[in-house]
Amino acid sequence: TGEDGGVSCHHLAFTAKGLDWEVWIDAGVEPVPRKLKIGYSGSIGAPSLCERNIRWSFPAALPDDEESLDKMCRRLAFLLGM
């Protein structure tokens, strides 16, 4: 648990070989990421990124037919690099 800009958040931290990243997820009604921090580890002066005030846009409702839902899931997997 932590805060970002005075907003209560769930703070999660992850590590992988050469990469550390953290995410702060709003603990309120809309559990969306508020802050993302990515850093390359293992070398001095390695680049890092910290992004705040991420604007999220969600559909009003999930599609109710299987084909549209499948298409949306494939797009999300592509965007996430899966």
PDB file of C-alpha atoms in Angstrom:
ATOM      1  CA  THR A   1       0.000   0.000   0.000  1.00  0.00           C
ATOM      2  CA  GLY A   2       1.193   3.502  -0.789  1.00  0.00           C
ATOM      3  CA  GLU A   3       0.118   6.863  -2.151  1.00  0.00           C
ATOM      4  CA  ASP A   4       0.425   8.767  -5.393  1.00  0.00           C
ATOM      5  CA  GLY A   5      -0.582  12.420  -5.354  1.00  0.00           C
ATOM      6  CA  GLY A   6      -2.496  11.942  -2.115  1.00  0.00           C
ATOM      7  CA  VAL A   7      -4.518   9.025  -3.536  1.00  0.00           C
ATOM      8  CA  SER A   8      -4.379   5.685  -1.718  1.00  0.00           C
ATOM      9  CA  CYS A   9      -2.878   3.020  -3.970  1.00  0.00           C
ATOM     10  CA  HIS A  10      -1.789  -0.596  -4.022  1.00  0.00           C
ATOM     11  CA  HIS A  11       1.963  -0.514  -4.708  1.00  0.00           C
ATOM     12  CA  LEU A  12       3.407  -3.540  -6.490  1.00  0.00           C
ATOM     13  CA  ALA A  13       7.072  -4.065  -7.349  1.00  0.00           C
ATOM     14  CA  PHE A  14       8.528  -6.654  -9.721  1.00  0.00           C
ATOM     15  CA  THR A  15      12.049  -7.653 -10.697  1.00  0.00           C
ATOM     16  CA  ALA A  16      13.430  -9.596 -13.614  1.00  0.00           C
ATOM     17  CA  LYS A  17      16.909 -10.042 -15.004  1.00  0.00           C
ATOM     18  CA  GLY A  18      18.047  -6.534 -15.945  1.00  0.00           C
ATOM     19  CA  LEU A  19      14.665  -4.898 -15.307  1.00  0.00           C
ATOM     20  CA  ASP A  20      12.794  -3.604 -12.268  1.00  0.00           C
ATOM     21  CA  TRP A  21       9.321  -2.136 -12.445  1.00  0.00           C
ATOM     22  CA  GLU A  22       6.704  -0.799 -10.072  1.00  0.00           C
ATOM     23  CA  VAL A  23       3.047   0.064 -10.464  1.00  0.00           C
ATOM     24  CA  TRP A  24       0.704   2.053  -8.227  1.00  0.00           C
ATOM     25  CA  ILE A  25      -2.947   0.980  -8.671  1.00  0.00           C
ATOM     26  CA  ASP A  26      -5.754   3.215  -7.389  1.00  0.00           C
ATOM     27  CA  ALA A  27      -7.291   1.592  -4.298  1.00  0.00           C
ATOM     28  CA  GLY A  28     -10.600   3.418  -4.850  1.00  0.00           C
ATOM     29  CA  VAL A  29     -13.639   2.707  -6.986  1.00  0.00           C
ATOM     30  CA  GLU A  30     -11.668   2.592 -10.279  1.00  0.00           C
ATOM     31  CA  PRO A  31      -8.676   0.240  -9.801  1.00  0.00           C
ATOM     32  CA  VAL A  32      -6.548   1.577 -12.661  1.00  0.00           C
ATOM     33  CA  PRO A  33      -2.777   2.165 -12.659  1.00  0.00           C
ATOM     34  CA  ARG A  34      -1.938   5.742 -11.595  1.00  0.00           C
ATOM     35  CA  LYS A  35       1.838   5.526 -11.813  1.00  0.00           C
ATOM     36  CA  LEU A  36       4.313   3.262 -13.579  1.00  0.00           C
ATOM     37  CA  LYS A  37       8.058   3.180 -12.979  1.00  0.00           C
ATOM     38  CA  ILE A  38      10.446   1.072 -15.074  1.00  0.00           C
ATOM     39  CA  GLY A  39      14.191   0.877 -14.544  1.00  0.00           C
ATOM     40  CA  TYR A  40      16.965  -1.135 -16.099  1.00  0.00           C
ATOM     41  CA  SER A  41      19.199  -2.639 -13.442  1.00  0.00           C
ATOM     42  CA  GLY A  42      22.718  -3.927 -13.511  1.00  0.00           C
ATOM     43  CA  SER A  43      24.594  -0.917 -14.827  1.00  0.00           C
ATOM     44  CA  ILE A  44      25.320   2.568 -13.517  1.00  0.00           C
ATOM     45  CA  GLY A  45      23.438   5.271 -15.404  1.00  0.00           C
ATOM     46  CA  ALA A  46      20.963   2.851 -16.960  1.00  0.00           C
ATOM     47  CA  PRO A  47      17.797   4.526 -18.260  1.00  0.00           C
ATOM     48  CA  SER A  48      14.556   4.627 -16.315  1.00  0.00           C
ATOM     49  CA  LEU A  49      11.006   5.835 -16.930  1.00  0.00           C
ATOM     50  CA  CYS A  50       8.371   7.149 -14.540  1.00  0.00           C
ATOM     51  CA  GLU A  51       4.904   7.893 -15.919  1.00  0.00           C
ATOM     52  CA  ARG A  52       2.093   9.550 -13.938  1.00  0.00           C
ATOM     53  CA  ASN A  53      -1.424  10.718 -14.723  1.00  0.00           C
ATOM     54  CA  ILE A  54      -2.027   7.902 -17.167  1.00  0.00           C
ATOM     55  CA  ARG A  55      -5.350   8.416 -18.938  1.00  0.00           C
ATOM     56  CA  TRP A  56      -7.364   5.250 -19.382  1.00  0.00           C
ATOM     57  CA  SER A  57     -10.277   4.740 -21.737  1.00  0.00           C
ATOM     58  CA  PHE A  58     -12.529   1.714 -21.356  1.00  0.00           C
ATOM     59  CA  PRO A  59     -15.560   0.589 -23.343  1.00  0.00           C
ATOM     60  CA  ALA A  60     -18.910   1.212 -21.677  1.00  0.00           C
ATOM     61  CA  ALA A  61     -19.574  -2.527 -21.759  1.00  0.00           C
ATOM     62  CA  LEU A  62     -17.872  -5.686 -22.931  1.00  0.00           C
ATOM     63  CA  PRO A  63     -19.125  -7.120 -26.206  1.00  0.00           C
ATOM     64  CA  ASP A  64     -21.788  -9.754 -25.737  1.00  0.00           C
ATOM     65  CA  ASP A  65     -20.888 -11.914 -28.717  1.00  0.00           C
ATOM     66  CA  GLU A  66     -17.994 -14.369 -28.670  1.00  0.00           C
ATOM     67  CA  GLU A  67     -16.372 -13.131 -31.914  1.00  0.00           C
ATOM     68  CA  SER A  68     -16.100  -9.502 -30.746  1.00  0.00           C
ATOM     69  CA  LEU A  69     -14.813 -10.555 -27.330  1.00  0.00           C
ATOM     70  CA  ASP A  70     -12.193 -12.811 -28.943  1.00  0.00           C
ATOM     71  CA  LYS A  71     -11.088  -9.949 -31.224  1.00  0.00           C
ATOM     72  CA  MET A  72     -10.744  -7.597 -28.230  1.00  0.00           C
ATOM     73  CA  CYS A  73      -8.706 -10.197 -26.282  1.00  0.00           C
ATOM     74  CA  ARG A  74      -6.363 -10.742 -29.249  1.00  0.00           C
ATOM     75  CA  ARG A  75      -5.812  -6.989 -29.569  1.00  0.00           C
ATOM     76  CA  LEU A  76      -5.022  -6.706 -25.868  1.00  0.00           C
ATOM     77  CA  ALA A  77      -2.581  -9.627 -26.054  1.00  0.00           C
ATOM     78  CA  PHE A  78      -0.863  -7.946 -29.030  1.00  0.00           C
ATOM     79  CA  LEU A  79      -0.594  -4.624 -27.169  1.00  0.00           C
ATOM     80  CA  LEU A  80       0.875  -6.395 -24.134  1.00  0.00           C
ATOM     81  CA  GLY A  81       3.358  -8.283 -26.312  1.00  0.00           C
ATOM     82  CA  MET A  82       1.958 -11.706 -25.477  1.00  0.00           C
TER      83      MET A  82
END
